[in-house]
Amino acid sequence: MDRYVTGAVIRRLRECKKMTQEELAGKIHVSSKAVSKWETGQGFPDISLLEPLSKALDISVIELLSGEDIRNRNRSSNMAKGRFYVCPVCGNVIQAAGEAVVSCCGITLPPLEPEAADPEHGIRTEIAEDEYYVSVDHPMTREHYISFLAAVSDHGIQLVKLYPEGEAEARFRIDRVQKIYAYCNRHGLFQAKPVHR
Ligand SMILES: [Fe+2]
């Protein structure tokens, strides 16, 4: 956990639910004075209260801790505008269609900011037998390698996990792909547009 719920968040969420301090306090069996103290920064709710508090405010614990209600924002989600998250501890890769609070190995992961492919991370796409053949001319050692390649369209993602000592290459269905991504474990996320047919 790298953040704790703040009074401002409790107040904002309570007011969104049109609850008084007394009403919120009643739901979680604390005094209204306790709620008032949290909201004015004179104390924090005990960790044992996070679950009942988030239930009372009708959000998840992780949303409560992040201070954001992340639901209902992604209705017109377009996968091509999605974000990638990579866990620095276990290497897990998560792709979300929109904004999300993503947590892995106890760390809240920031969304990766893709950069345009640079000369050391040049992403080549060719069309081979009705597929994209994507390759990156990059080391594939244990210390420094491309750990995944992904092709993202407006309606889906194809992701191929790569491993050290392997080849930095993958094949993807052409299927409306708008962007190709390559993730280097040392240098981060790079993107390129695929070649057109
Ligand atoms: Fe690199």
PDB file of C-alpha atoms and ligand atoms in Angstrom:
ATOM      1  CA  MET A   1       0.000   0.000   0.000  1.00  0.00           C
ATOM      2  CA  ASP A   2       1.596   3.272  -0.983  1.00  0.00           C
ATOM      3  CA  ARG A   3      -1.286   5.573  -0.077  1.00  0.00           C
ATOM      4  CA  TYR A   4      -3.892   5.830   2.624  1.00  0.00           C
ATOM      5  CA  VAL A   5      -7.364   7.243   2.424  1.00  0.00           C
ATOM      6  CA  THR A   6      -7.529  10.993   3.034  1.00  0.00           C
ATOM      7  CA  GLY A   7     -10.219  13.084   4.663  1.00  0.00           C
ATOM      8  CA  ALA A   8     -10.854  15.017   1.458  1.00  0.00           C
ATOM      9  CA  VAL A   9     -11.644  11.779  -0.364  1.00  0.00           C
ATOM     10  CA  ILE A  10     -14.017  10.605   2.370  1.00  0.00           C
ATOM     11  CA  ARG A  11     -15.815  13.944   2.340  1.00  0.00           C
ATOM     12  CA  ARG A  12     -16.104  14.051  -1.450  1.00  0.00           C
ATOM     13  CA  LEU A  13     -17.435  10.507  -1.687  1.00  0.00           C
ATOM     14  CA  ARG A  14     -19.830  11.022   1.219  1.00  0.00           C
ATOM     15  CA  GLU A  15     -21.192  14.189  -0.327  1.00  0.00           C
ATOM     16  CA  CYS A  16     -21.578  12.425  -3.685  1.00  0.00           C
ATOM     17  CA  LYS A  17     -23.747   9.867  -1.917  1.00  0.00           C
ATOM     18  CA  LYS A  18     -25.695  12.725  -0.288  1.00  0.00           C
ATOM     19  CA  MET A  19     -24.990  11.343   3.169  1.00  0.00           C
ATOM     20  CA  THR A  20     -24.466  13.373   6.303  1.00  0.00           C
ATOM     21  CA  GLN A  21     -21.547  12.638   8.603  1.00  0.00           C
ATOM     22  CA  GLU A  22     -24.075  11.104  11.006  1.00  0.00           C
ATOM     23  CA  GLU A  23     -25.470   8.802   8.337  1.00  0.00           C
ATOM     24  CA  LEU A  24     -22.038   7.589   7.263  1.00  0.00           C
ATOM     25  CA  ALA A  25     -21.004   7.135  10.904  1.00  0.00           C
ATOM     26  CA  GLY A  26     -24.152   5.092  11.584  1.00  0.00           C
ATOM     27  CA  LYS A  27     -23.422   2.746   8.704  1.00  0.00           C
ATOM     28  CA  ILE A  28     -19.958   1.872   9.928  1.00  0.00           C
ATOM     29  CA  HIS A  29     -20.657   2.030  13.663  1.00  0.00           C
ATOM     30  CA  VAL A  30     -18.425   4.945  14.579  1.00  0.00           C
ATOM     31  CA  SER A  31     -19.338   8.343  16.012  1.00  0.00           C
ATOM     32  CA  SER A  32     -20.079  11.290  13.735  1.00  0.00           C
ATOM     33  CA  LYS A  33     -17.249  13.031  15.545  1.00  0.00           C
ATOM     34  CA  ALA A  34     -14.865  10.359  14.246  1.00  0.00           C
ATOM     35  CA  VAL A  35     -16.013  10.996  10.659  1.00  0.00           C
ATOM     36  CA  SER A  36     -15.643  14.731  11.217  1.00  0.00           C
ATOM     37  CA  LYS A  37     -12.087  14.214  12.469  1.00  0.00           C
ATOM     38  CA  TRP A  38     -11.108  12.170   9.420  1.00  0.00           C
ATOM     39  CA  GLU A  39     -12.589  14.730   7.064  1.00  0.00           C
ATOM     40  CA  THR A  40     -10.716  17.568   8.710  1.00  0.00           C
ATOM     41  CA  GLY A  41      -7.412  15.725   8.739  1.00  0.00           C
ATOM     42  CA  GLN A  42      -7.287  15.160  12.479  1.00  0.00           C
ATOM     43  CA  GLY A  43      -7.045  11.414  12.167  1.00  0.00           C
ATOM     44  CA  PHE A  44      -7.344   8.421   9.910  1.00  0.00           C
ATOM     45  CA  PRO A  45      -9.885   5.621   9.969  1.00  0.00           C
ATOM     46  CA  ASP A  46      -8.411   2.433  11.363  1.00  0.00           C
ATOM     47  CA  ILE A  47      -7.410  -0.074   8.688  1.00  0.00           C
ATOM     48  CA  SER A  48     -10.161  -2.433   9.930  1.00  0.00           C
ATOM     49  CA  LEU A  49     -12.677   0.218   8.834  1.00  0.00           C
ATOM     50  CA  LEU A  50     -11.508   0.443   5.230  1.00  0.00           C
ATOM     51  CA  GLU A  51     -13.763  -2.348   4.060  1.00  0.00           C
ATOM     52  CA  PRO A  52     -16.977  -1.178   5.770  1.00  0.00           C
ATOM     53  CA  LEU A  53     -16.146   2.407   4.816  1.00  0.00           C
ATOM     54  CA  SER A  54     -15.704   1.545   1.145  1.00  0.00           C
ATOM     55  CA  LYS A  55     -18.950  -0.477   1.221  1.00  0.00           C
ATOM     56  CA  ALA A  56     -20.803   2.445   2.768  1.00  0.00           C
ATOM     57  CA  LEU A  57     -19.418   4.760   0.077  1.00  0.00           C
ATOM     58  CA  ASP A  58     -20.222   2.168  -2.599  1.00  0.00           C
ATOM     59  CA  ILE A  59     -16.710   1.867  -4.057  1.00  0.00           C
ATOM     60  CA  SER A  60     -13.915  -0.664  -3.772  1.00  0.00           C
ATOM     61  CA  VAL A  61     -11.167  -0.438  -1.169  1.00  0.00           C
ATOM     62  CA  ILE A  62      -8.584   0.182  -3.871  1.00  0.00           C
ATOM     63  CA  GLU A  63     -10.619   3.072  -5.278  1.00  0.00           C
ATOM     64  CA  LEU A  64     -10.991   4.470  -1.795  1.00  0.00           C
ATOM     65  CA  LEU A  65      -7.214   4.357  -1.311  1.00  0.00           C
ATOM     66  CA  SER A  66      -6.472   5.852  -4.698  1.00  0.00           C
ATOM     67  CA  GLY A  67      -8.983   8.622  -4.114  1.00  0.00           C
ATOM     68  CA  GLU A  68     -10.678   7.994  -7.426  1.00  0.00           C
ATOM     69  CA  ASP A  69     -13.984   6.526  -8.381  1.00  0.00           C
ATOM     70  CA  ILE A  70     -12.936   4.875 -11.581  1.00  0.00           C
ATOM     71  CA  ARG A  71     -16.221   3.360 -12.667  1.00  0.00           C
ATOM     72  CA  ASN A  72     -18.394   4.630 -15.471  1.00  0.00           C
ATOM     73  CA  ARG A  73     -15.648   6.497 -17.216  1.00  0.00           C
ATOM     74  CA  ASN A  74     -14.813   3.878 -19.767  1.00  0.00           C
ATOM     75  CA  ARG A  75     -18.136   3.466 -21.532  1.00  0.00           C
ATOM     76  CA  SER A  76     -16.816   4.511 -24.900  1.00  0.00           C
ATOM     77  CA  SER A  77     -13.661   2.556 -24.321  1.00  0.00           C
ATOM     78  CA  ASN A  78     -11.399   2.070 -27.257  1.00  0.00           C
ATOM     79  CA  MET A  79      -8.676  -0.479 -26.742  1.00  0.00           C
ATOM     80  CA  ALA A  80      -6.319   1.600 -28.855  1.00  0.00           C
ATOM     81  CA  LYS A  81      -6.467   4.274 -26.159  1.00  0.00           C
ATOM     82  CA  GLY A  82      -5.817   1.751 -23.414  1.00  0.00           C
ATOM     83  CA  ARG A  83      -2.904   1.710 -21.047  1.00  0.00           C
ATOM     84  CA  PHE A  84      -0.226  -0.826 -20.222  1.00  0.00           C
ATOM     85  CA  TYR A  85       0.958  -1.600 -16.716  1.00  0.00           C
ATOM     86  CA  VAL A  86       4.022  -3.711 -15.951  1.00  0.00           C
ATOM     87  CA  CYS A  87       4.849  -4.962 -12.471  1.00  0.00           C
ATOM     88  CA  PRO A  88       8.552  -4.335 -11.751  1.00  0.00           C
ATOM     89  CA  VAL A  89       8.602  -7.188  -9.238  1.00  0.00           C
ATOM     90  CA  CYS A  90       7.014 -10.138 -11.036  1.00  0.00           C
ATOM     91  CA  GLY A  91       6.920  -8.874 -14.625  1.00  0.00           C
ATOM     92  CA  ASN A  92       3.137  -9.225 -14.905  1.00  0.00           C
ATOM     93  CA  VAL A  93       1.713  -7.295 -17.864  1.00  0.00           C
ATOM     94  CA  ILE A  94      -1.769  -5.802 -17.630  1.00  0.00           C
ATOM     95  CA  GLN A  95      -3.610  -3.912 -20.332  1.00  0.00           C
ATOM     96  CA  ALA A  96      -6.690  -1.877 -19.478  1.00  0.00           C
ATOM     97  CA  ALA A  97      -9.210  -0.428 -21.933  1.00  0.00           C
ATOM     98  CA  GLY A  98      -9.275   2.817 -19.991  1.00  0.00           C
ATOM     99  CA  GLU A  99      -8.082   4.347 -16.779  1.00  0.00           C
ATOM    100  CA  ALA A 100      -7.728   1.902 -13.938  1.00  0.00           C
ATOM    101  CA  VAL A 101      -6.141   1.511 -10.553  1.00  0.00           C
ATOM    102  CA  VAL A 102      -3.853  -1.453 -11.045  1.00  0.00           C
ATOM    103  CA  SER A 103      -2.033  -3.092  -8.216  1.00  0.00           C
ATOM    104  CA  CYS A 104       0.399  -6.029  -8.336  1.00  0.00           C
ATOM    105  CA  CYS A 105       2.822  -7.416  -5.730  1.00  0.00           C
ATOM    106  CA  GLY A 106       1.565  -4.759  -3.312  1.00  0.00           C
ATOM    107  CA  ILE A 107       2.504  -1.842  -5.584  1.00  0.00           C
ATOM    108  CA  THR A 108       0.096   0.517  -7.312  1.00  0.00           C
ATOM    109  CA  LEU A 109       1.373   0.554 -10.868  1.00  0.00           C
ATOM    110  CA  PRO A 110       1.492   3.742 -12.904  1.00  0.00           C
ATOM    111  CA  PRO A 111       0.335   3.477 -16.518  1.00  0.00           C
ATOM    112  CA  LEU A 112       3.307   3.302 -18.884  1.00  0.00           C
ATOM    113  CA  GLU A 113       3.852   6.312 -21.108  1.00  0.00           C
ATOM    114  CA  PRO A 114       4.807   4.981 -24.528  1.00  0.00           C
ATOM    115  CA  GLU A 115       7.555   6.751 -26.448  1.00  0.00           C
ATOM    116  CA  ALA A 116       7.990   6.775 -30.179  1.00  0.00           C
ATOM    117  CA  ALA A 117      10.329   3.951 -31.150  1.00  0.00           C
ATOM    118  CA  ASP A 118      13.950   5.197 -31.107  1.00  0.00           C
ATOM    119  CA  PRO A 119      16.898   3.783 -33.088  1.00  0.00           C
ATOM    120  CA  GLU A 120      17.731   1.286 -30.313  1.00  0.00           C
ATOM    121  CA  HIS A 121      14.139   0.118 -30.162  1.00  0.00           C
ATOM    122  CA  GLY A 122      13.101   0.310 -33.789  1.00  0.00           C
ATOM    123  CA  ILE A 123       9.908  -1.667 -34.386  1.00  0.00           C
ATOM    124  CA  ARG A 124       9.772  -3.219 -37.849  1.00  0.00           C
ATOM    125  CA  THR A 125       6.489  -4.466 -39.238  1.00  0.00           C
ATOM    126  CA  GLU A 126       6.197  -6.466 -42.421  1.00  0.00           C
ATOM    127  CA  ILE A 127       3.210  -8.189 -43.913  1.00  0.00           C
ATOM    128  CA  ALA A 128       3.840 -11.910 -44.170  1.00  0.00           C
ATOM    129  CA  GLU A 129       1.151 -14.355 -45.249  1.00  0.00           C
ATOM    130  CA  ASP A 130      -1.719 -12.115 -44.208  1.00  0.00           C
ATOM    131  CA  GLU A 131      -0.202 -11.382 -40.816  1.00  0.00           C
ATOM    132  CA  TYR A 132       2.032  -8.737 -39.385  1.00  0.00           C
ATOM    133  CA  TYR A 133       5.506 -10.003 -38.726  1.00  0.00           C
ATOM    134  CA  VAL A 134       6.934  -7.650 -36.098  1.00  0.00           C
ATOM    135  CA  SER A 135      10.553  -7.626 -34.994  1.00  0.00           C
ATOM    136  CA  VAL A 136      12.849  -5.414 -32.966  1.00  0.00           C
ATOM    137  CA  ASP A 137      16.597  -5.379 -33.467  1.00  0.00           C
ATOM    138  CA  HIS A 138      17.440  -5.377 -29.775  1.00  0.00           C
ATOM    139  CA  PRO A 139      19.501  -7.453 -27.303  1.00  0.00           C
ATOM    140  CA  MET A 140      17.689 -10.414 -25.745  1.00  0.00           C
ATOM    141  CA  THR A 141      19.947 -11.048 -22.767  1.00  0.00           C
ATOM    142  CA  ARG A 142      18.758 -11.756 -19.244  1.00  0.00           C
ATOM    143  CA  GLU A 143      19.654  -8.213 -18.202  1.00  0.00           C
ATOM    144  CA  HIS A 144      18.255  -6.344 -21.173  1.00  0.00           C
ATOM    145  CA  TYR A 145      15.513  -7.655 -23.411  1.00  0.00           C
ATOM    146  CA  ILE A 146      12.179  -7.009 -25.048  1.00  0.00           C
ATOM    147  CA  SER A 147       9.696  -8.636 -22.694  1.00  0.00           C
ATOM    148  CA  PHE A 148       6.574  -8.289 -24.791  1.00  0.00           C
ATOM    149  CA  LEU A 149       5.249  -7.191 -28.151  1.00  0.00           C
ATOM    150  CA  ALA A 150       1.631  -6.150 -28.579  1.00  0.00           C
ATOM    151  CA  ALA A 151      -0.656  -5.140 -31.413  1.00  0.00           C
ATOM    152  CA  VAL A 152      -3.637  -3.035 -30.424  1.00  0.00           C
ATOM    153  CA  SER A 153      -6.723  -2.273 -32.486  1.00  0.00           C
ATOM    154  CA  ASP A 154      -9.800  -0.277 -31.533  1.00  0.00           C
ATOM    155  CA  HIS A 155     -11.465  -3.467 -30.350  1.00  0.00           C
ATOM    156  CA  GLY A 156      -8.785  -5.725 -28.992  1.00  0.00           C
ATOM    157  CA  ILE A 157      -5.230  -6.513 -28.119  1.00  0.00           C
ATOM    158  CA  GLN A 158      -2.858  -9.250 -29.162  1.00  0.00           C
ATOM    159  CA  LEU A 159       0.086  -9.656 -26.830  1.00  0.00           C
ATOM    160  CA  VAL A 160       3.051 -11.983 -27.106  1.00  0.00           C
ATOM    161  CA  LYS A 161       5.313 -12.429 -24.088  1.00  0.00           C
ATOM    162  CA  LEU A 162       8.993 -12.761 -24.951  1.00  0.00           C
ATOM    163  CA  TYR A 163      11.851 -14.202 -22.948  1.00  0.00           C
ATOM    164  CA  PRO A 164      15.633 -13.668 -22.707  1.00  0.00           C
ATOM    165  CA  GLU A 165      17.645 -15.704 -25.215  1.00  0.00           C
ATOM    166  CA  GLY A 166      14.565 -15.841 -27.466  1.00  0.00           C
ATOM    167  CA  GLU A 167      13.854 -13.813 -30.593  1.00  0.00           C
ATOM    168  CA  ALA A 168      12.416 -10.300 -30.389  1.00  0.00           C
ATOM    169  CA  GLU A 169       9.681 -11.093 -32.867  1.00  0.00           C
ATOM    170  CA  ALA A 170       5.992 -11.972 -33.068  1.00  0.00           C
ATOM    171  CA  ARG A 171       3.181 -12.448 -35.548  1.00  0.00           C
ATOM    172  CA  PHE A 172      -0.162 -10.718 -35.240  1.00  0.00           C
ATOM    173  CA  ARG A 173      -3.444 -10.840 -37.116  1.00  0.00           C
ATOM    174  CA  ILE A 174      -3.751  -7.671 -39.179  1.00  0.00           C
ATOM    175  CA  ASP A 175      -7.332  -7.160 -37.908  1.00  0.00           C
ATOM    176  CA  ARG A 176      -7.584  -3.323 -37.698  1.00  0.00           C
ATOM    177  CA  VAL A 177      -4.324  -2.972 -35.770  1.00  0.00           C
ATOM    178  CA  GLN A 178      -3.557   0.681 -35.099  1.00  0.00           C
ATOM    179  CA  LYS A 179      -0.437   0.499 -32.959  1.00  0.00           C
ATOM    180  CA  ILE A 180       2.381  -1.885 -32.248  1.00  0.00           C
ATOM    181  CA  TYR A 181       4.090  -1.777 -28.864  1.00  0.00           C
ATOM    182  CA  ALA A 182       7.404  -3.159 -27.668  1.00  0.00           C
ATOM    183  CA  TYR A 183       8.403  -3.169 -24.025  1.00  0.00           C
ATOM    184  CA  CYS A 184      12.081  -3.143 -23.068  1.00  0.00           C
ATOM    185  CA  ASN A 185      12.782  -4.144 -19.462  1.00  0.00           C
ATOM    186  CA  ARG A 186      15.387  -1.368 -19.187  1.00  0.00           C
ATOM    187  CA  HIS A 187      14.034   1.409 -21.362  1.00  0.00           C
ATOM    188  CA  GLY A 188      10.259   1.086 -21.147  1.00  0.00           C
ATOM    189  CA  LEU A 189       7.443   1.101 -23.637  1.00  0.00           C
ATOM    190  CA  PHE A 190       7.815   2.077 -27.289  1.00  0.00           C
ATOM    191  CA  GLN A 191       5.156   2.376 -29.933  1.00  0.00           C
ATOM    192  CA  ALA A 192       5.000   2.493 -33.697  1.00  0.00           C
ATOM    193  CA  LYS A 193       2.326   2.499 -36.345  1.00  0.00           C
ATOM    194  CA  PRO A 194       2.165  -0.654 -38.433  1.00  0.00           C
ATOM    195  CA  VAL A 195       2.880  -0.464 -42.124  1.00  0.00           C
ATOM    196  CA  HIS A 196      -0.260  -0.191 -44.219  1.00  0.00           C
ATOM    197  CA  ARG A 197      -1.327  -2.929 -46.527  1.00  0.00           C
TER     198      ARG A 197
HETATM  199 FE    FE B   1      16.374  -1.443 -24.497  1.00  0.00          FE
END
